[in-house]
Amino acid sequence: MSARTLYDKIWESRLVAADEDETILYVDLHLLYEVTSPQAFSGLRAARRGVRRPDLTLAVGDHGVPTSNQAAGIAGVPDAAVRAQLAALEANAAAHAIELYPLGDARNGIVHVVGPEQGRTAPGMIIVCGDSHTSTHGAFGALAFGIGASDVEHVLATQTVRLRKLKNMQVRFHGRCGPGVSAKDMALALIGALGADGGAGHVIEYCGDAVSGLSMEARMTLCNMSIEAGARAGLIAPDESTFAYLRATPAWRTRTDYADALIAWRGLRSDADAHWDRVVDIECSTIEPCVTWGTSPDQVVAIGGAAPEPARIPDPTRRASAVRALAYMGLAPSQPLAGLPIDRVFIGSCTNGRIEDLRAVAEIVAGRRVASGVRAMVVPGSGLVRRRAEAEGLDKIFLAAGFEWREPGCSMCLGMNADKAAPGERVASTSNRNFEGRQGRGARTHLMSPAMAAAAAIAGALVDVRLLAPAPARIMESA
Amino acid sequence: MTLSFIRSVAVPLPLANVDTDQILPKQFLTTLERNGLAAGLFYDLRFDDRGEPRADFVMNHPAYAGAEVLIAGANFGCGSSREHAAWALADFGLKCVIAPSFGEIFRSNCTNNAILPAALRGEEVVTLLAQVGAGALSIDIAAQTIEAPSGETFRFALSSNEKRKLLNGFDDIALTLRYVAEIEAFEGKRGGMRQP
Ligand code: SF4
């Protein structure tokens, strides 16, 4: 057999049948949450169909949940419509014997934080969820992607998904990122270079020494943003870091078949002579801390940069989009980004709501204060992330600095709960989408890394985190 | 639901990267139903802060009332996987979106809801945009063609499964369940990967 990529290998190993130009692939893990599953369960009921493999399915509540008072459970959710969705999820899970982490359970949280944290995500799997950031799980060498609600129903009924094969794109990150530059900046720099649809029709495999050097959490950040470049999935071949991470998860700590699994996992890598439809090379030393200026994640520049001059954009549709984005964002053509005053800071989401992200924020804000007039919140990605942060004393650092310390969920990433920005408010956000209205109608979102958002909170304005003096707490420690 | 021919004027929305958050904002996502989402379609673009229709938004123009076709810029429907965006388009009466490219999840959400995502080349889209005031388009799904008011005809690509689904209204689950023996054989051979 000819040389194959990791994507090809997973595809072939999960192949059930071909139907005209679509392939039916077996799904190893199906993740559910409250927003995109109720219609799927209604459809099943209407057609008198059941759930084929409840044991390969896991449900959480995350998108609409309030980020306070979760101990009160669903009954304590103030929004009646959200309450009804969470209740429907619980009823559907119970009716079909699907495991569900209830609201207030420490295991609950954002679906893409929970899967890996519990060890449910593993190399070689096909993982689907009715959410586009399912690409996050690709960090473990799984083929993971988002699907619509009709397809959720299809997976529930058949434990398979119908797809056409996509092309292979290899993105190679070389060298080392400089200080203050993180996986989020790698992702934003790539999206800026490719464009919001540059990855369309492809699955991206992230390769190169800079990727091998990333922690599992940083790899999740990178794979998470694949969809913002238009790629349906992004993945990274599993290696010793992957295996060490999995070994420590609740699922794998006690498994007796770990050694067998390890043998299979070690074969999961692209062959050296595999064919790539497209190869992109990025030198990490050229990446700077990034910040978006517009309303699409590809409208991004280094923090030292400026908004564009639309008159210089040749394509008329893209020019019109830039003009519209500048107006929405309240920016003038060529306006520098650094120094722009902000109103809100959001630390969280499936992109940057894990423990390493919170540590990065704590390191910047320790011993400092959030600028006056700025409302800043930290929303951990899961109950376990929250617990761990508290065990490390990070909550104290956040609270002392003037941050709100919330309970887990998607929160201000999409503003389905009470956590949203008001019209015209400017937000420094660690989430993944700066779309119009995403964080609240009229809200102006600037995407950036956790360290950059932390620095913005302290400065009260967009600022280059590398220019911030070392935190007072750190000076004290080293003295 | 089946779809074979469309004859309609087209609404022009020539913006790139119109994401599904714009097509249907999050405040409409708390529904348990697939129906009734027309009210939320392009909500922030269509209505002002007081909930009044914005006179300057193209879909509020009487000339486009009842239009079944939308013409948009590249990467239409990118972002969130919410099928609610497709449900809202369908509920509003839209049957076809023409654009240079589509978000991939959105594209399959469309064909699952009897909406045609017709990808044309950028210059063909520009040609159609220039003729929106000149009359109706005729779209033939079996022939995979769009006839402009001027009589020029453009061809769009569809996979055979997409076409079969649009023309016959097939349910993917029923199609897949014809392969239940293969699914069982796969499960017998390797199962899903063992779960904790
Ligand atoms: S955190 Fe944001 S992007 Fe991630 S799953 Fe939740 S809403 Fe989607």
XYZ file of C-alpha atoms and ligand atoms in Angstrom:
683
model
C 0.000 0.000 0.000
C 1.231 3.448 -0.843
C 2.348 5.930 1.772
C -0.465 7.426 3.828
C -1.090 10.350 6.115
C -2.438 10.027 9.641
C -5.801 11.212 8.312
C -5.773 8.492 5.630
C -4.938 5.856 8.236
C -7.724 6.795 10.621
C -10.159 7.057 7.719
C -9.321 3.587 6.455
C -9.424 2.008 9.903
C -12.959 3.281 10.590
C -14.405 2.560 7.138
C -17.702 0.677 7.255
C -19.065 1.004 3.704
C -19.158 3.254 0.651
C -22.460 4.632 -0.639
C -22.101 6.386 -4.010
C -19.605 9.176 -3.369
C -19.931 9.152 0.411
C -18.149 6.938 2.898
C -19.796 5.598 6.031
C -17.318 5.779 8.908
C -17.640 4.357 12.401
C -17.759 6.854 15.266
C -15.823 5.987 18.432
C -17.031 8.831 20.597
C -20.097 11.040 20.222
C -20.292 14.071 22.480
C -23.602 15.772 23.195
C -24.642 19.031 24.807
C -27.920 20.815 25.303
C -28.211 23.116 22.254
C -27.759 20.907 19.190
C -29.185 17.622 20.494
C -32.888 18.152 21.396
C -34.025 18.222 17.759
C -31.997 15.088 17.060
C -33.673 13.183 19.882
C -37.116 14.449 18.727
C -36.300 13.155 15.253
C -35.370 9.749 16.660
C -38.596 9.594 18.602
C -40.682 10.606 15.594
C -39.075 7.850 13.511
C -39.232 5.326 16.397
C -35.496 4.854 16.319
C -33.183 4.208 19.267
C -29.606 5.133 20.170
C -27.307 2.469 18.758
C -24.329 2.853 21.113
C -25.121 4.826 24.268
C -21.845 3.466 25.661
C -19.908 5.477 23.056
C -21.836 8.662 23.867
C -21.304 11.269 26.575
C -23.406 14.332 27.429
C -22.560 17.591 29.198
C -24.293 20.924 29.748
C -22.139 23.875 28.738
C -23.319 26.410 26.153
C -26.122 28.123 28.023
C -25.277 27.343 31.625
C -25.009 30.188 34.146
C -21.514 30.610 35.596
C -22.702 30.915 39.186
C -24.831 28.878 41.583
C -24.424 25.636 39.626
C -24.713 23.647 42.870
C -28.441 24.386 42.669
C -28.584 22.229 39.518
C -30.963 22.779 36.629
C -33.678 24.133 38.918
C -31.370 27.044 39.758
C -30.891 28.140 36.123
C -32.592 31.522 35.778
C -33.318 31.460 32.013
C -36.402 29.292 31.406
C -35.451 28.361 27.832
C -31.947 27.274 28.864
C -33.445 25.376 31.787
C -35.743 23.552 29.373
C -32.813 22.614 27.111
C -30.770 21.273 30.026
C -33.802 19.351 31.315
C -34.410 17.906 27.840
C -30.777 16.776 27.649
C -31.034 15.103 31.038
C -34.309 13.385 30.109
C -32.953 12.234 26.738
C -29.751 10.917 28.294
C -31.720 9.056 30.970
C -34.166 7.611 28.439
C -31.335 6.213 26.322
C -28.886 5.261 29.114
C -26.317 7.826 27.994
C -23.786 8.993 30.563
C -24.259 12.640 31.539
C -22.319 14.886 33.878
C -24.936 16.963 35.673
C -24.712 20.688 36.224
C -22.651 21.297 39.355
C -20.732 17.985 39.015
C -16.993 18.731 38.962
C -16.633 16.598 35.827
C -18.993 18.847 33.883
C -17.720 21.698 31.760
C -17.146 22.685 28.139
C -17.531 19.573 26.016
C -14.075 19.931 24.412
C -12.371 20.399 27.760
C -14.209 17.480 29.380
C -13.566 14.793 26.732
C -9.766 14.971 26.908
C -9.707 15.640 30.660
C -11.661 12.447 31.340
C -9.547 10.424 28.930
C -12.540 9.754 26.679
C -10.610 11.264 23.771
C -7.937 8.893 22.486
C -5.649 8.540 19.441
C -7.044 6.979 16.273
C -10.666 7.614 17.175
C -13.299 9.313 15.099
C -14.944 11.821 17.422
C -17.958 13.931 16.497
C -20.121 16.492 18.249
C -22.710 18.994 17.105
C -20.167 21.744 17.585
C -17.570 23.060 15.173
C -14.726 23.192 17.721
C -14.718 19.418 18.000
C -11.468 19.818 16.054
C -9.906 20.371 19.514
C -9.728 16.610 20.099
C -7.427 16.277 17.095
C -4.601 17.209 19.487
C -4.624 13.531 20.526
C -4.306 12.165 17.006
C -8.058 11.604 16.699
C -10.060 12.603 13.629
C -12.522 14.951 15.286
C -14.969 17.340 13.664
C -18.253 19.165 14.098
C -21.569 18.072 12.602
C -25.070 19.545 12.305
C -28.084 18.365 14.291
C -29.407 16.103 11.501
C -26.043 14.375 11.523
C -26.179 14.139 15.336
C -29.422 12.220 14.847
C -27.690 10.063 12.223
C -24.857 9.209 14.614
C -27.270 8.442 17.457
C -29.199 6.062 15.208
C -26.318 4.399 13.360
C -23.077 5.175 15.259
C -21.677 6.213 11.881
C -21.141 9.396 9.960
C -21.328 9.936 6.187
C -18.470 11.904 4.672
C -16.533 12.592 1.550
C -12.792 12.440 1.875
C -11.075 15.779 2.262
C -7.611 16.787 1.121
C -4.492 16.619 3.268
C -2.780 19.835 4.339
C 0.425 19.749 6.321
C 1.233 22.793 8.423
C 4.807 22.723 9.707
C 5.797 25.011 12.543
C 9.570 25.329 12.780
C 11.866 26.598 15.498
C 10.839 28.254 18.712
C 8.296 30.872 19.672
C 9.756 33.896 21.399
C 8.795 34.942 24.936
C 5.167 36.014 25.279
C 4.138 34.005 22.195
C 1.844 31.003 22.697
C -0.093 28.346 20.784
C -2.930 30.860 20.437
C -0.591 33.173 18.552
C 0.540 30.279 16.353
C -3.120 29.600 15.539
C -3.972 33.246 14.874
C -0.854 33.756 12.761
C -1.754 30.702 10.682
C -5.363 31.822 10.207
C -4.130 35.263 9.202
C -1.840 33.692 6.619
C -4.368 31.176 5.256
C -7.539 33.262 5.479
C -10.828 32.236 7.098
C -11.481 29.823 4.229
C -7.872 28.934 3.431
C -8.211 25.500 4.997
C -11.553 24.742 3.334
C -11.750 21.267 1.871
C -8.769 20.101 3.920
C -7.892 18.349 7.116
C -4.806 19.954 8.634
C -2.051 17.946 10.274
C 0.198 20.093 12.434
C 3.810 18.979 12.301
C 7.295 20.256 13.001
C 9.572 20.563 15.989
C 7.600 23.480 17.414
C 4.469 21.333 17.561
C 6.269 18.375 19.166
C 7.456 20.793 21.815
C 3.941 21.929 22.736
C 2.133 20.639 25.818
C -1.101 18.728 25.221
C -3.111 21.743 26.325
C -1.299 24.003 23.870
C -1.889 21.414 21.128
C -5.599 21.534 21.935
C -5.553 25.321 21.532
C -3.928 24.947 18.117
C -6.268 22.204 16.851
C -9.286 24.043 18.294
C -8.794 26.987 15.922
C -8.485 24.829 12.756
C -12.135 25.502 11.981
C -11.459 29.270 11.965
C -9.224 28.665 8.956
C -12.101 26.775 7.342
C -10.589 23.323 7.936
C -13.072 20.875 9.341
C -10.453 19.095 11.422
C -6.893 19.552 12.603
C -4.774 16.824 14.096
C -1.396 16.060 15.604
C 0.271 12.652 15.626
C 0.312 11.179 19.134
C 3.683 10.993 20.874
C 5.131 10.537 24.354
C 3.449 13.751 25.589
C 0.085 12.401 24.417
C 0.610 9.056 26.113
C 1.768 10.651 29.385
C -1.299 12.918 29.403
C -3.685 10.037 28.763
C -2.072 7.805 31.353
C -2.951 10.364 34.035
C -6.631 10.698 33.080
C -9.418 9.068 35.122
C -10.223 6.709 32.246
C -6.708 5.398 31.669
C -5.304 5.362 35.200
C -7.069 2.073 35.868
C -7.170 0.473 32.420
C -5.462 -2.888 32.140
C -5.228 -2.690 28.351
C -3.078 0.440 28.317
C -0.031 -1.440 27.032
C -1.990 -2.845 24.058
C -3.456 0.552 23.295
C 0.023 2.065 23.362
C 1.253 -0.337 20.701
C -1.594 0.665 18.386
C -1.163 4.363 19.100
C 2.538 4.323 18.249
C 1.700 3.427 14.646
C -0.488 6.484 14.249
C 1.663 8.857 12.249
C 1.923 10.003 8.672
C 4.382 8.049 6.565
C 7.512 10.003 5.719
C 6.738 9.909 1.992
C 2.980 10.517 2.296
C 1.428 12.818 -0.293
C 0.201 16.234 0.861
C -2.152 18.298 -1.275
C -0.757 21.421 0.326
C 2.161 22.188 2.631
C 2.510 25.388 4.641
C 5.697 26.284 6.515
C 5.776 28.776 9.363
C 8.889 29.928 11.174
C 7.920 30.406 14.824
C 10.553 33.053 15.473
C 8.557 35.353 13.136
C 5.329 35.022 15.153
C 4.491 37.877 17.491
C 1.688 38.194 20.040
C -1.412 38.586 17.863
C -4.664 40.478 18.215
C -7.656 40.554 15.877
C -8.885 43.920 14.654
C -12.028 42.836 12.786
C -15.000 40.505 12.837
C -13.430 37.413 11.291
C -10.541 35.544 12.942
C -8.367 36.089 9.866
C -8.576 39.852 10.389
C -5.559 39.693 12.655
C -2.237 41.518 13.125
C 0.725 41.501 15.487
C 0.074 43.732 18.514
C 2.468 46.298 17.093
C 0.380 46.487 13.915
C -2.609 48.487 12.807
C -6.038 48.086 11.275
C -5.876 47.937 7.471
C -6.469 50.590 4.861
C -9.477 49.152 2.962
C -8.640 51.203 -0.127
C -5.587 48.954 -0.531
C -7.616 45.698 -0.560
C -8.086 44.747 -4.232
C -10.953 42.234 -3.954
C -14.271 44.189 -3.768
C -16.125 41.755 -1.464
C -13.187 41.564 0.933
C -12.841 45.344 0.829
C -16.541 45.737 1.652
C -16.137 43.267 4.507
C -13.153 45.204 5.876
C -15.040 48.500 5.710
C -17.959 46.932 7.510
C -15.672 45.316 10.125
C -13.884 48.609 10.845
C -17.192 50.405 11.332
C -18.513 47.655 13.592
C -15.297 47.627 15.618
C -15.219 51.410 15.918
C -11.802 51.652 14.290
C -10.390 54.038 11.721
C -8.356 52.769 8.747
C -4.695 52.332 9.745
C -5.455 52.835 13.433
C -2.830 51.143 15.657
C -4.171 48.400 17.911
C -1.887 48.922 20.909
C -3.307 51.448 23.338
C -6.935 50.866 22.390
C -8.938 51.127 25.658
C -10.995 48.062 26.606
C -14.098 47.578 28.761
C -14.152 43.841 29.361
C -11.795 40.894 29.624
C -12.878 37.297 29.128
C -10.537 34.468 30.073
C -12.027 31.099 29.197
C -13.581 28.964 26.375
C -12.599 25.637 24.831
C -9.649 27.443 23.245
C -8.077 28.837 26.403
C -10.014 27.719 29.489
C -7.651 24.995 30.735
C -5.291 25.026 33.717
C -2.189 26.120 31.792
C -4.136 29.079 30.399
C -5.193 30.107 33.881
C -1.611 29.765 35.116
C -0.431 32.028 32.302
C -2.964 34.643 33.350
C -2.107 34.332 37.036
C 1.545 34.847 36.289
C 0.810 38.206 34.673
C -1.782 39.501 37.118
C -0.258 38.326 40.409
C 0.233 41.315 42.671
C -1.426 43.703 40.219
C -4.874 45.218 39.817
C -7.299 45.166 36.917
C -7.483 48.716 35.533
C -10.344 50.746 36.927
C -13.483 50.657 34.806
C -12.602 47.267 33.305
C -14.758 44.238 34.135
C -12.699 41.074 33.912
C -13.772 37.484 34.410
C -12.105 34.098 34.508
C -14.335 31.187 33.536
C -12.622 27.800 33.932
C -13.294 25.233 31.222
C -14.565 22.562 33.612
C -15.289 21.924 37.257
C -12.034 20.013 37.529
C -10.054 22.901 36.042
C -11.709 25.143 38.610
C -10.856 22.777 41.438
C -7.259 22.464 40.339
C -6.843 26.227 40.021
C -8.174 26.633 43.550
C -5.782 23.969 44.825
C -2.946 26.003 43.301
C -4.247 29.238 44.791
C -4.889 30.842 41.407
C -8.403 31.906 42.423
C -6.902 34.051 45.191
C -4.602 35.748 42.718
C -7.504 36.476 40.342
C -9.797 37.759 43.071
C -7.072 39.918 44.619
C -6.437 41.454 41.206
C -10.109 42.270 40.769
C -11.165 39.452 38.415
C -14.437 37.613 38.855
C -13.901 33.886 39.464
C -16.802 32.088 37.814
C -18.114 28.550 37.512
C -17.435 26.559 34.323
C -19.142 26.837 30.931
C -18.937 28.471 27.511
C -20.037 31.748 29.035
C -18.952 34.866 27.180
C -17.452 32.898 24.320
C -20.916 32.977 22.763
C -22.975 34.886 25.308
C -25.922 32.483 25.514
C -26.088 33.019 29.256
C -26.038 36.254 31.226
C -22.314 36.806 30.515
C -22.289 39.173 27.567
C -20.841 42.524 26.649
C -23.059 45.556 26.054
C -23.307 47.241 22.627
C -20.096 49.089 21.822
C -18.112 47.507 24.656
C -14.625 46.424 23.664
C -13.581 42.983 24.879
C -10.147 41.415 25.178
C -11.068 37.756 24.804
C -9.260 34.426 24.830
C -12.072 32.753 22.879
C -12.061 31.866 19.195
C -14.630 33.987 17.374
C -14.798 37.740 16.936
C -17.946 37.569 14.804
C -20.400 40.461 14.882
C -22.634 40.082 17.912
C -20.902 36.907 19.100
C -20.240 38.180 22.642
C -23.346 40.342 22.760
C -25.148 42.507 20.228
C -22.809 45.286 19.161
C -19.950 43.907 21.298
C -16.444 44.445 19.900
C -14.256 41.392 20.375
C -10.476 41.280 20.067
C -9.119 37.735 20.154
C -5.759 37.095 21.782
C -3.795 34.744 24.030
C -4.413 34.413 27.780
C -1.208 36.323 28.574
C -2.192 39.147 26.225
C -5.725 39.317 27.672
C -4.253 39.393 31.190
C -1.951 42.241 30.206
C -4.887 44.106 28.657
C -6.840 43.730 31.904
C -4.011 45.325 33.870
C -3.306 48.084 31.350
C -6.976 48.771 30.603
C -5.999 48.770 26.946
C -4.583 46.472 24.290
C -0.899 46.157 25.046
C 2.103 44.054 24.103
C 2.521 41.629 26.997
C 6.282 41.650 26.398
C 6.437 45.333 27.308
C 4.849 44.800 30.702
C 7.354 45.014 33.554
C 7.758 41.718 35.455
C 4.896 41.162 37.874
C 5.521 42.483 41.411
C 4.842 39.012 42.856
C 7.594 37.537 40.739
C 10.061 40.187 41.813
C 9.249 39.440 45.444
C 9.745 35.732 44.927
C 13.137 36.101 43.345
C 14.317 38.681 45.863
C -38.944 17.691 1.420
C -37.711 17.708 -2.143
C -36.268 20.398 -4.356
C -35.929 20.236 -8.131
C -36.620 23.639 -9.746
C -36.471 27.182 -8.411
C -37.570 30.307 -10.238
C -37.128 33.456 -8.198
C -35.518 36.840 -7.935
C -32.336 36.773 -5.844
C -31.410 38.893 -2.809
C -27.854 40.250 -3.013
C -25.725 40.055 0.165
C -22.218 40.489 -1.249
C -20.196 40.098 1.962
C -17.418 37.568 2.579
C -17.393 35.246 5.610
C -21.036 35.666 6.611
C -20.963 33.328 9.623
C -23.778 31.307 11.132
C -23.807 33.606 14.183
C -24.962 36.338 11.807
C -27.402 34.077 9.981
C -29.009 33.146 13.279
C -27.782 34.851 16.466
C -27.413 32.915 19.693
C -30.549 34.255 21.402
C -32.551 32.010 19.066
C -30.575 28.874 19.938
C -32.491 28.033 23.098
C -35.308 26.399 21.145
C -36.141 22.708 21.300
C -37.719 22.843 17.812
C -36.592 23.072 14.207
C -39.421 25.412 13.199
C -40.262 29.027 13.795
C -36.764 30.443 13.326
C -37.588 32.804 10.426
C -38.068 35.626 12.928
C -34.420 35.369 13.945
C -32.880 35.118 10.465
C -30.123 37.754 10.086
C -31.688 39.349 13.152
C -28.966 41.891 13.928
C -28.748 42.910 10.278
C -32.485 43.055 9.704
C -33.580 44.852 12.857
C -32.324 47.837 14.817
C -31.903 48.106 18.588
C -35.608 48.778 19.052
C -36.562 45.750 16.949
C -37.677 47.853 13.971
C -36.728 46.685 10.451
C -33.651 48.496 9.188
C -34.632 50.327 6.004
C -31.077 50.014 4.667
C -30.872 46.217 4.907
C -31.442 44.594 1.550
C -33.788 41.852 2.738
C -36.182 44.473 4.078
C -36.556 45.985 0.611
C -40.005 45.257 -0.902
C -38.391 44.304 -4.227
C -37.025 41.157 -2.596
C -40.100 40.101 -0.648
C -40.683 36.406 -1.178
C -37.284 35.830 -2.802
C -36.176 32.203 -2.617
C -32.539 32.766 -3.575
C -29.731 34.567 -1.750
C -26.448 35.552 -3.416
C -23.529 35.997 -1.013
C -19.748 36.312 -0.814
C -17.126 33.629 -0.205
C -17.166 31.292 2.794
C -20.871 31.794 3.464
C -22.046 29.921 6.568
C -18.621 29.600 8.158
C -18.234 29.234 11.907
C -20.623 27.480 14.234
C -22.137 24.131 13.219
C -25.619 25.255 14.309
C -28.125 23.703 11.924
C -30.457 26.386 13.262
C -28.963 28.647 10.566
C -30.238 26.341 7.815
C -33.566 25.879 9.601
C -33.971 29.665 9.759
C -33.226 30.088 6.042
C -35.740 27.369 5.190
C -38.360 28.773 7.552
C -37.932 32.171 5.911
C -38.638 30.586 2.528
C -35.123 30.584 1.084
C -34.375 27.556 -1.066
C -30.971 28.337 -2.493
C -27.818 30.218 -1.536
C -25.365 31.063 -4.304
C -21.803 31.914 -3.218
C -18.218 31.280 -4.307
C -17.767 28.887 -1.340
C -19.478 27.675 1.808
C -18.569 26.613 5.327
C -18.456 22.831 5.083
C -20.737 21.960 7.989
C -23.237 24.575 6.817
C -23.204 23.079 3.346
C -24.264 19.673 4.614
C -26.820 21.262 6.941
C -28.340 22.892 3.834
C -28.667 19.698 1.837
C -30.166 18.014 4.896
C -32.888 20.671 4.840
C -33.780 20.919 1.157
C -31.683 24.043 0.610
C -29.386 24.136 -2.403
C -25.864 25.477 -1.702
C -24.774 26.443 -5.216
C -21.075 27.276 -5.446
C -20.162 29.282 -8.554
C -16.885 30.850 -9.547
C -16.290 34.339 -8.146
C -16.758 36.074 -11.498
C -19.981 34.156 -12.155
C -21.319 35.339 -8.805
C -20.362 38.896 -9.769
C -22.270 38.492 -13.058
C -25.366 37.317 -11.215
C -25.071 40.122 -8.659
C -25.022 42.660 -11.494
C -28.348 41.307 -12.745
C -30.354 41.080 -9.512
C -32.632 43.900 -10.648
C -33.195 42.393 -14.092
C -35.554 39.560 -13.211
C -35.707 36.027 -11.927
C -33.143 33.230 -11.957
C -34.062 29.727 -13.055
C -32.342 26.918 -11.194
C -32.511 23.296 -12.316
C -31.111 20.916 -9.727
C -31.140 17.790 -11.897
C -29.235 19.635 -14.643
C -27.133 21.519 -12.043
C -27.621 24.827 -13.848
C -28.505 28.406 -12.987
C -29.892 30.580 -15.756
C -29.340 34.293 -15.240
C -31.986 36.854 -16.292
C -29.734 37.586 -19.306
C -29.987 33.952 -20.420
C -26.388 33.072 -19.520
C -26.209 29.678 -17.843
C -23.810 28.622 -15.093
C -23.167 25.154 -13.775
C -22.710 24.244 -10.119
C -21.267 21.075 -8.637
C -23.173 18.650 -6.425
C -22.060 15.318 -5.096
C -24.266 12.430 -6.160
C -25.490 12.001 -2.584
C -26.344 15.674 -2.262
C -28.259 15.582 -5.519
C -30.096 12.389 -4.649
C -31.080 13.865 -1.289
C -32.337 17.169 -2.713
C -34.276 15.593 -5.572
C -35.802 12.729 -3.586
C -35.926 14.079 -0.059
C -34.108 10.993 1.200
C -33.337 10.611 4.862
C -29.642 9.808 5.390
C -30.442 7.512 8.292
C -32.657 5.327 6.123
C -29.916 5.249 3.474
C -27.292 4.233 6.020
C -29.473 1.612 7.652
C -29.321 -0.314 4.370
C -25.755 -1.010 5.498
C -26.634 -2.282 8.927
C -24.989 -5.632 8.184
C -21.721 -3.817 7.452
C -22.075 -1.801 10.669
C -22.616 -4.979 12.643
C -19.689 -6.662 10.944
C -17.480 -3.692 11.826
C -18.630 -3.815 15.426
C -17.969 -7.537 15.534
C -14.498 -7.040 14.142
C -13.255 -4.160 16.226
C -16.146 -2.567 18.036
C -16.012 1.079 18.730
C -12.785 1.730 20.538
C -13.250 0.472 24.016
C -14.550 3.098 26.349
C -13.893 3.368 30.057
S -16.420 27.616 24.496
Fe -17.214 28.723 22.756
S -16.386 27.773 20.952
Fe -16.052 26.383 22.675
S -17.774 24.982 22.608
Fe -18.354 26.653 23.968
S -19.360 28.159 22.657
Fe -18.298 26.739 21.313
